[in-house]
mmCIF file of N, CA and C in Angstrom:
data_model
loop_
_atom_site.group_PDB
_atom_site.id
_atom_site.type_symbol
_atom_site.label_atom_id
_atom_site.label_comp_id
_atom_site.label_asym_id
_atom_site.label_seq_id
_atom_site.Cartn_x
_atom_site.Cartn_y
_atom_site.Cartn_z
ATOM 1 N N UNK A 1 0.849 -1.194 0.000
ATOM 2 C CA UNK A 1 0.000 0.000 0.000
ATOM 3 C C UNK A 1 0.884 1.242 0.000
ATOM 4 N N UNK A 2 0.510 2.060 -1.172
ATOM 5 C CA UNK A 2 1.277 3.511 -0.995
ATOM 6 C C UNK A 2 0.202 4.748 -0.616
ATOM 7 N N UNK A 3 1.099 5.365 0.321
ATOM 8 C CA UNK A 3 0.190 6.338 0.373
ATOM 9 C C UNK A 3 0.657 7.826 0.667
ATOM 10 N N UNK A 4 0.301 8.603 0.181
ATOM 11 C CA UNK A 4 0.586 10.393 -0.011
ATOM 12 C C UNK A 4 1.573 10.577 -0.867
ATOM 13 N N UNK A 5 1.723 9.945 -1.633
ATOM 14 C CA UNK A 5 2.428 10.378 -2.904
ATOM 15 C C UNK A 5 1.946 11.629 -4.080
ATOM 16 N N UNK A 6 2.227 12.591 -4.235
ATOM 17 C CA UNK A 6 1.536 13.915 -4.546
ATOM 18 C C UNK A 6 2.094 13.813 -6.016
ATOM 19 N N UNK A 7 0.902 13.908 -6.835
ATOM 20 C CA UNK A 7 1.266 13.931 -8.331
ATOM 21 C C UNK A 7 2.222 15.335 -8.535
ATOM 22 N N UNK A 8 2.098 16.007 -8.210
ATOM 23 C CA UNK A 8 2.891 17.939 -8.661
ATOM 24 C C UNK A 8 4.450 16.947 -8.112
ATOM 25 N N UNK A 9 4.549 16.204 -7.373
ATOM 26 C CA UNK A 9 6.209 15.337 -7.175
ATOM 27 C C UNK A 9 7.098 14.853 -8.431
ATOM 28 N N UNK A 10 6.130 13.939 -8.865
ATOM 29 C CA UNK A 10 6.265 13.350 -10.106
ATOM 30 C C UNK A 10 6.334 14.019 -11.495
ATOM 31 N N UNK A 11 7.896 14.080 -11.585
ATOM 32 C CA UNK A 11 7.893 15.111 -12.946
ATOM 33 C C UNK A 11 8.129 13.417 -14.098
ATOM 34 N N UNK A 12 7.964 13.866 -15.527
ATOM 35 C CA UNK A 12 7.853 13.038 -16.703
ATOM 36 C C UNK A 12 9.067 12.861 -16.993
ATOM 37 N N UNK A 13 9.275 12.032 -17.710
ATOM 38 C CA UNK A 13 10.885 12.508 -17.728
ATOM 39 C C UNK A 13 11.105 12.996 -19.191
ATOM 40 N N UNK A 14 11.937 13.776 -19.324
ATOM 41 C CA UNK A 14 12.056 14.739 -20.690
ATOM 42 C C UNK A 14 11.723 13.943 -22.090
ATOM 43 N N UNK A 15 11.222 14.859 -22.774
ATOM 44 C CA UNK A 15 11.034 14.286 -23.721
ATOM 45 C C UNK A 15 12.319 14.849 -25.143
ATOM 46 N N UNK A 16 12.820 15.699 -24.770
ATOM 47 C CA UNK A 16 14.155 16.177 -25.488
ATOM 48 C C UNK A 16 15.226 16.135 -24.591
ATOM 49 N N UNK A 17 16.538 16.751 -25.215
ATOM 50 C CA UNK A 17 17.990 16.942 -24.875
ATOM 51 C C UNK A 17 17.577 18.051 -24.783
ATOM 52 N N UNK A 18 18.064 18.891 -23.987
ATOM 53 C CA UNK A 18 18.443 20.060 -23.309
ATOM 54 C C UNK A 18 19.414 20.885 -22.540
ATOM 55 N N UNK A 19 19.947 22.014 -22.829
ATOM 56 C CA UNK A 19 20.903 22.396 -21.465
ATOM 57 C C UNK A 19 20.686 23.695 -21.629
ATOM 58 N N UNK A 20 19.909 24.204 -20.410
ATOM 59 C CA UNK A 20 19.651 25.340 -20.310
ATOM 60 C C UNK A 20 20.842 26.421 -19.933
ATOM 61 N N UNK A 21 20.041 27.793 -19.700
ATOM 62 C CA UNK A 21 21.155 29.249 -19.889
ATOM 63 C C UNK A 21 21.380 28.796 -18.487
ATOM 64 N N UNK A 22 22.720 28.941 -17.885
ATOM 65 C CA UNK A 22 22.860 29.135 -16.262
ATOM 66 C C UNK A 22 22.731 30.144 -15.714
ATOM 67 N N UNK A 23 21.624 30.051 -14.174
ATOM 68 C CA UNK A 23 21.008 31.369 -13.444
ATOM 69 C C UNK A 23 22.143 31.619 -12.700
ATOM 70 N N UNK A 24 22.019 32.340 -11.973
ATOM 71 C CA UNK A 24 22.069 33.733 -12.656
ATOM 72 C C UNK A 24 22.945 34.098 -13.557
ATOM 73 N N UNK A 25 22.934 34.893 -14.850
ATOM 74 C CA UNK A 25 24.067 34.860 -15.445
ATOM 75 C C UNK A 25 24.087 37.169 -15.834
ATOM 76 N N UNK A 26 25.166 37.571 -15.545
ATOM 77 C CA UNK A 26 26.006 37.291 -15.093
ATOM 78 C C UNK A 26 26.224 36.818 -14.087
ATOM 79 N N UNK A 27 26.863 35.928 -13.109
ATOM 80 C CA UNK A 27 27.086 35.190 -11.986
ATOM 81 C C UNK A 27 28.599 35.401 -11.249
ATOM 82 N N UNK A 28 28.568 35.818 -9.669
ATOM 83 C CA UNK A 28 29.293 35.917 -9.154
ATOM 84 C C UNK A 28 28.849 35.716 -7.330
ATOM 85 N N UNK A 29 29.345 34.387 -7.387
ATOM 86 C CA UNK A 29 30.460 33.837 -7.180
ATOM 87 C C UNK A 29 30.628 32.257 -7.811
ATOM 88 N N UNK A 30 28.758 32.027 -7.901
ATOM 89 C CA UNK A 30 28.274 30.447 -8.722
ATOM 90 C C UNK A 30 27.493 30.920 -8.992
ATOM 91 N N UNK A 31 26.980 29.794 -10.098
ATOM 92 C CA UNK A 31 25.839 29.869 -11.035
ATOM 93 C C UNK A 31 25.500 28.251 -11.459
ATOM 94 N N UNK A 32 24.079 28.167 -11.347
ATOM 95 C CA UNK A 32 23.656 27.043 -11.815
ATOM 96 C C UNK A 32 23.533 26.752 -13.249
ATOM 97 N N UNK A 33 23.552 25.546 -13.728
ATOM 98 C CA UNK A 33 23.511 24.908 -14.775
ATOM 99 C C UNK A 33 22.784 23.634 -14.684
ATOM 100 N N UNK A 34 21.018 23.923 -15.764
ATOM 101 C CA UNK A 34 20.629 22.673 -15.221
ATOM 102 C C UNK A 34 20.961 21.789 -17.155
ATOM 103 N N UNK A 35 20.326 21.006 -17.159
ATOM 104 C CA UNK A 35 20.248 19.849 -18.391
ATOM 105 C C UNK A 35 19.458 18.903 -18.114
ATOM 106 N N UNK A 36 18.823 18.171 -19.636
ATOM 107 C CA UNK A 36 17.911 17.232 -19.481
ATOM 108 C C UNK A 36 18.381 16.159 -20.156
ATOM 109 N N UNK A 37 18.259 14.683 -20.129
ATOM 110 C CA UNK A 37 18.305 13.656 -20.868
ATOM 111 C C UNK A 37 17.018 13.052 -20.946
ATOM 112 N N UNK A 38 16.980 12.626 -22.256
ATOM 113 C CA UNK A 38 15.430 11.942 -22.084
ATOM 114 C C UNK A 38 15.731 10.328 -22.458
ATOM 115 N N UNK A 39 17.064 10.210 -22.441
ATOM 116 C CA UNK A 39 17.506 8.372 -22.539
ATOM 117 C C UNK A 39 18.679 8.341 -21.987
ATOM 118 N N UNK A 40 19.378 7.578 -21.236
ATOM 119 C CA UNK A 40 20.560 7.737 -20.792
ATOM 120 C C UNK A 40 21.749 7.641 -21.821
ATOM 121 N N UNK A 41 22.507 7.648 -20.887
ATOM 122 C CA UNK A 41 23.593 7.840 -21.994
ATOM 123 C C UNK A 41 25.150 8.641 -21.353
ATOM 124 N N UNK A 42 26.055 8.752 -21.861
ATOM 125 C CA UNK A 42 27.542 9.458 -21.407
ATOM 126 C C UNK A 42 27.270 11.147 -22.002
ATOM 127 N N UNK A 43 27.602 11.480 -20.651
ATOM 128 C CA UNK A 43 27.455 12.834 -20.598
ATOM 129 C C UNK A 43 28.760 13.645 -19.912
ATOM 130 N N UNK A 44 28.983 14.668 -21.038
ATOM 131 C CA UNK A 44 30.062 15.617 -20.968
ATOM 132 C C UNK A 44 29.814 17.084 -20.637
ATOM 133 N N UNK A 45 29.817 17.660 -19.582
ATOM 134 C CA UNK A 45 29.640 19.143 -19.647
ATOM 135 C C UNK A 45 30.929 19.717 -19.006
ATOM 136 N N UNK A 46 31.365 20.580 -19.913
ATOM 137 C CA UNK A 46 32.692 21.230 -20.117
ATOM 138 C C UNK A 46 32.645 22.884 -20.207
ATOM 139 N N UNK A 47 33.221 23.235 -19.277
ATOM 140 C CA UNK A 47 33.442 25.116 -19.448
ATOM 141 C C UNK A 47 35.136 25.277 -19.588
ATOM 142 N N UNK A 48 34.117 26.164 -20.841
ATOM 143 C CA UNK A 48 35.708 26.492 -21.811
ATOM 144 C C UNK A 48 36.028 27.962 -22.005
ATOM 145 N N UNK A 49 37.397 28.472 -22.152
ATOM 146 C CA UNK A 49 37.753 29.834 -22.061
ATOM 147 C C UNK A 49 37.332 29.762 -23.677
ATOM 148 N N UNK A 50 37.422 31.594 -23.963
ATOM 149 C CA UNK A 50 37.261 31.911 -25.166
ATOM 150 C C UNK A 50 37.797 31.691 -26.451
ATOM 151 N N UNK A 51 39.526 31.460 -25.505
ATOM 152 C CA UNK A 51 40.396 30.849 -26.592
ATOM 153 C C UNK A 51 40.103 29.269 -26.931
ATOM 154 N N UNK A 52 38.909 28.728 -26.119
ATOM 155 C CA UNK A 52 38.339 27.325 -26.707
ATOM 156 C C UNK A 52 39.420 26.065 -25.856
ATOM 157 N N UNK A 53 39.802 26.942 -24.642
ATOM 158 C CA UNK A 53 40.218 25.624 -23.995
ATOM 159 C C UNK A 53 40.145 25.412 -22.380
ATOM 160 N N UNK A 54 39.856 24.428 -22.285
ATOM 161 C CA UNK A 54 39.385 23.390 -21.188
ATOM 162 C C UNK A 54 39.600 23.976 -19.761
ATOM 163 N N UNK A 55 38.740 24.893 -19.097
ATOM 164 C CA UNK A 55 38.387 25.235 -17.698
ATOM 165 C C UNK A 55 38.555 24.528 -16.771
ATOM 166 N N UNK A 56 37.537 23.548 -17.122
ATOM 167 C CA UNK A 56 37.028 22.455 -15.688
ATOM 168 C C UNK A 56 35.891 21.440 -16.544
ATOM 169 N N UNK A 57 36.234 20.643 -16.330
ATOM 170 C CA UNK A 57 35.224 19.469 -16.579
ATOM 171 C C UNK A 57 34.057 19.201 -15.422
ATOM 172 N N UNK A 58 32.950 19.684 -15.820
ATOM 173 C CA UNK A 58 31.587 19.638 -14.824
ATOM 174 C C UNK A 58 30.837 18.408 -14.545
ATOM 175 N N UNK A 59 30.969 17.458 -15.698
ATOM 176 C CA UNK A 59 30.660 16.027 -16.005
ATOM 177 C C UNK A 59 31.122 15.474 -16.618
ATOM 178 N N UNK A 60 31.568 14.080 -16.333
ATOM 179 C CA UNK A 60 31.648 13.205 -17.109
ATOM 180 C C UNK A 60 31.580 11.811 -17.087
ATOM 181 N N UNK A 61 29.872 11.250 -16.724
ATOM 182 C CA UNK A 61 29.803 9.750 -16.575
ATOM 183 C C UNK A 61 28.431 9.295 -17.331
ATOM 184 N N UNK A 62 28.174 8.225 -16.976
ATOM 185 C CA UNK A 62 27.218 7.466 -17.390
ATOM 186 C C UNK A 62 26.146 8.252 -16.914
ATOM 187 N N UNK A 63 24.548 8.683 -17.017
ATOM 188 C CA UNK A 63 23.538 9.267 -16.891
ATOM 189 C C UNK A 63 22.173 8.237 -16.833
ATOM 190 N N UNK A 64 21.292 8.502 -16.112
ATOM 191 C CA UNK A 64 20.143 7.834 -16.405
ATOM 192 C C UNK A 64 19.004 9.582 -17.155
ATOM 193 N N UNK A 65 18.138 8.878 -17.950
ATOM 194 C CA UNK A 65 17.167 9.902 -18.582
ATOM 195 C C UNK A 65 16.805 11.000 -16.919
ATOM 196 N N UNK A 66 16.484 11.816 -17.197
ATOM 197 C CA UNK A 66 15.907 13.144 -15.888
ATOM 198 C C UNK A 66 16.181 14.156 -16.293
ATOM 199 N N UNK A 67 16.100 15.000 -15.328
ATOM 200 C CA UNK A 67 16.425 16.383 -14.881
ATOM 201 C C UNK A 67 17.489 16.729 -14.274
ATOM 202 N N UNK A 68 18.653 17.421 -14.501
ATOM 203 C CA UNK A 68 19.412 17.642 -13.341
ATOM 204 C C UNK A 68 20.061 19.450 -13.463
ATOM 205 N N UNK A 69 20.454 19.358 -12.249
ATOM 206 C CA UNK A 69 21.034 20.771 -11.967
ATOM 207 C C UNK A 69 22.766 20.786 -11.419
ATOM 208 N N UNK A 70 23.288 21.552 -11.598
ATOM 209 C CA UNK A 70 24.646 21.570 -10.685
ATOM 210 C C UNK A 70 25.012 22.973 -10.386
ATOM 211 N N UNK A 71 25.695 23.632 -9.742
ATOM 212 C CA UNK A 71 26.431 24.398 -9.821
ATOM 213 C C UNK A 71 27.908 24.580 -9.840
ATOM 214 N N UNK A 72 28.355 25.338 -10.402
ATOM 215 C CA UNK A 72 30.005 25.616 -10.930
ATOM 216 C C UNK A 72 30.201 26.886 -9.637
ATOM 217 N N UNK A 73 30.840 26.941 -9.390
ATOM 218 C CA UNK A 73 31.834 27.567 -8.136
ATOM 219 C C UNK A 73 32.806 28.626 -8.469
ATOM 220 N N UNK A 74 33.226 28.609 -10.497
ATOM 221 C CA UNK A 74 34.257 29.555 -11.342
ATOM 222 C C UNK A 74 35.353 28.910 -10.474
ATOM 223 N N UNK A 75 35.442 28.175 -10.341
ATOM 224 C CA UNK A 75 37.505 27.106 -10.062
ATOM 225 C C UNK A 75 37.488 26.650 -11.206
ATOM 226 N N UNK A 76 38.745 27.001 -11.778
ATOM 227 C CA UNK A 76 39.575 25.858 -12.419
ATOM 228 C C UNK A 76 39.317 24.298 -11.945
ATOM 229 N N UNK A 77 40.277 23.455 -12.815
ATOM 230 C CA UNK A 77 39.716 22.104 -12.679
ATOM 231 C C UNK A 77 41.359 22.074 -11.536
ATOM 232 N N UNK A 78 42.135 23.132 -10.815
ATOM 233 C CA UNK A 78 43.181 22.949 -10.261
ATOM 234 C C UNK A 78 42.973 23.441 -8.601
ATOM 235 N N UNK A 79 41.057 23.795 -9.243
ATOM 236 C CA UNK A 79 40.686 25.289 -7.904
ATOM 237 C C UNK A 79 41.081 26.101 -7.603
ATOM 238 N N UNK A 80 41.261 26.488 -8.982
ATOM 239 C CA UNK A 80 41.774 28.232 -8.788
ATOM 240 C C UNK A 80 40.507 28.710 -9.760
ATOM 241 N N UNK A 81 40.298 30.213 -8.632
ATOM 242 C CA UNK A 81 39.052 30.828 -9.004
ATOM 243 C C UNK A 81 39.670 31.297 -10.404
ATOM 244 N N UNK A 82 38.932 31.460 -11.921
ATOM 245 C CA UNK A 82 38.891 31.745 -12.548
ATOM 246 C C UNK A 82 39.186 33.475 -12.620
ATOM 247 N N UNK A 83 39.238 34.158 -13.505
ATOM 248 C CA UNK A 83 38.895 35.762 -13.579
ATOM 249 C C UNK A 83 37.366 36.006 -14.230
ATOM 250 N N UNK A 84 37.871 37.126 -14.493
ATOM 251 C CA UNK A 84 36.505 37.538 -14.904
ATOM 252 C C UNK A 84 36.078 37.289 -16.206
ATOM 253 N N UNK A 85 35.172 37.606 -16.746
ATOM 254 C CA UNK A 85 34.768 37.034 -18.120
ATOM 255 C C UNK A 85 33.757 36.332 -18.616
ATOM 256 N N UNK A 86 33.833 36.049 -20.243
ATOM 257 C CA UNK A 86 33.099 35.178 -21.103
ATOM 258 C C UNK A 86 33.343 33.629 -20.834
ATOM 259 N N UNK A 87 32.858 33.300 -20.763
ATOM 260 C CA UNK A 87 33.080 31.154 -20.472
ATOM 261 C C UNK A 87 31.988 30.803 -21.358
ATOM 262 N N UNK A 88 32.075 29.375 -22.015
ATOM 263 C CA UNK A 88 31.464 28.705 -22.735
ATOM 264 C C UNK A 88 31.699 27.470 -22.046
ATOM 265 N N UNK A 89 30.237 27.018 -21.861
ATOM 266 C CA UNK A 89 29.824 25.926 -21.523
ATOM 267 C C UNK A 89 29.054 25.101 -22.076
ATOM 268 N N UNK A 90 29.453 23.753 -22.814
ATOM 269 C CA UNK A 90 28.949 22.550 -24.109
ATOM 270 C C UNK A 90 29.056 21.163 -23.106
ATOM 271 N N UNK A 91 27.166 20.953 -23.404
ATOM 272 C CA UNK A 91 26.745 19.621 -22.969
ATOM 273 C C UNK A 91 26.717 18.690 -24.318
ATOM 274 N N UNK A 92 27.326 17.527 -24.343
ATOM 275 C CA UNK A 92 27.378 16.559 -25.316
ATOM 276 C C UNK A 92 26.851 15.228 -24.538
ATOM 277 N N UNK A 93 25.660 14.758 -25.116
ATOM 278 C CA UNK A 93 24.995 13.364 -24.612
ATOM 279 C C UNK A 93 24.883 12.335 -26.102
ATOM 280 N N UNK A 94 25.442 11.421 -26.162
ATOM 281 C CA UNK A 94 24.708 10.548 -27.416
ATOM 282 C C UNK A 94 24.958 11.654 -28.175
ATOM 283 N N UNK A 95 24.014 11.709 -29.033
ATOM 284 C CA UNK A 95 24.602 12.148 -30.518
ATOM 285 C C UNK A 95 24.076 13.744 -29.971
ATOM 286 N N UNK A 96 23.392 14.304 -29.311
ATOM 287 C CA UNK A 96 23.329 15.887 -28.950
ATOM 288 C C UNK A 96 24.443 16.616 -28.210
ATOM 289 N N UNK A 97 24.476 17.565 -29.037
ATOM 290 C CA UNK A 97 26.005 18.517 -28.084
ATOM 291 C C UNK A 97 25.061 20.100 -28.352
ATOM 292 N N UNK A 98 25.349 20.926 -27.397
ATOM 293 C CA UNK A 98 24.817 21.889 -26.859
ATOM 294 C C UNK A 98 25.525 23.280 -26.623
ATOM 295 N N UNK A 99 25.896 24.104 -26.813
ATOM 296 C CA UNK A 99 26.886 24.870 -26.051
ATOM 297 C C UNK A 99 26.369 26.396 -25.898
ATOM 298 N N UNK A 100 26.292 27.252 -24.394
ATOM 299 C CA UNK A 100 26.150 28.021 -24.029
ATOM 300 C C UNK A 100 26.862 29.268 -23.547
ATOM 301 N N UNK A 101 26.504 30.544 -23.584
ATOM 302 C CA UNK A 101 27.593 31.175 -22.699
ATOM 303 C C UNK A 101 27.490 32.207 -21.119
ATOM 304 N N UNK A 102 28.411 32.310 -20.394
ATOM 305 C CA UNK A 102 27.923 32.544 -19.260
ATOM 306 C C UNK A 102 28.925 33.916 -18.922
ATOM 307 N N UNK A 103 28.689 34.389 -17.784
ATOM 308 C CA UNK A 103 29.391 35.606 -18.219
ATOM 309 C C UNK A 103 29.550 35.568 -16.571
ATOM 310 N N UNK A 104 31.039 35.795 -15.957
ATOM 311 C CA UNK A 104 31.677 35.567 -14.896
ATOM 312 C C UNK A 104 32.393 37.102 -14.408
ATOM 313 N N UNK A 105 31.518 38.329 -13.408
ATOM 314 C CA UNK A 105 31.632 39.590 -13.214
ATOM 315 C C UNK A 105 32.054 39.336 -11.525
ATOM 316 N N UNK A 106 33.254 40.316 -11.253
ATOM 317 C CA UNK A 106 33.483 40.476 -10.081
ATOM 318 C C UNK A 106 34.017 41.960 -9.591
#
């Protein structure tokens, strides 16, 4: 027997690939970054400088289909706070790749 399980709980699970703008943007000191899978699969989310190279790696494993959120902190992948600036951030799942930009003010 189940009981009080509240339908508004139960979200669907996506029906597209997705990776939304991260709130707040400009963002200082973090900023969220959410994304959707609607089949699982290996998932890469990567923030990259302007010159197109490798920040910090935000993800990178196996996924089940959902919703998810994270937040980035602006560290390097060495934890060193970043500066200020343009960052690009690209979700790649299965055959969808995504890429956004976020804007890092202090």
């Amino acid at each position: 027997l189940v009981q009080n399980i509240e339908i508004s709980d139960l979200k669907p699970s996506p029906e597209i690939f997705s990776l939304d703008q991260n709130m707040p943007n400009p963002f200082n000191p973090s900023t969220t970054i959410g994304y959707q899978l609607p089949e699982a699969g290996h998932v890469t989310l990567v923030v990259y400088n302007l010159l197109g190279q490798e920040v910090r790696k935000l993800v990178d494993e196996q996924m089940d289909a959902g919703y998810y959120s994270l937040v980035w902190n602006g560290m390097d992948g060495l934890g060193r706070q970043v500066a200020s600036g343009i960052y690009i951030y690209m979700m790649q799942a299965n055959t969808f790749s995504q890429t956004r930009r976020m804007m890092l003010l202090k």
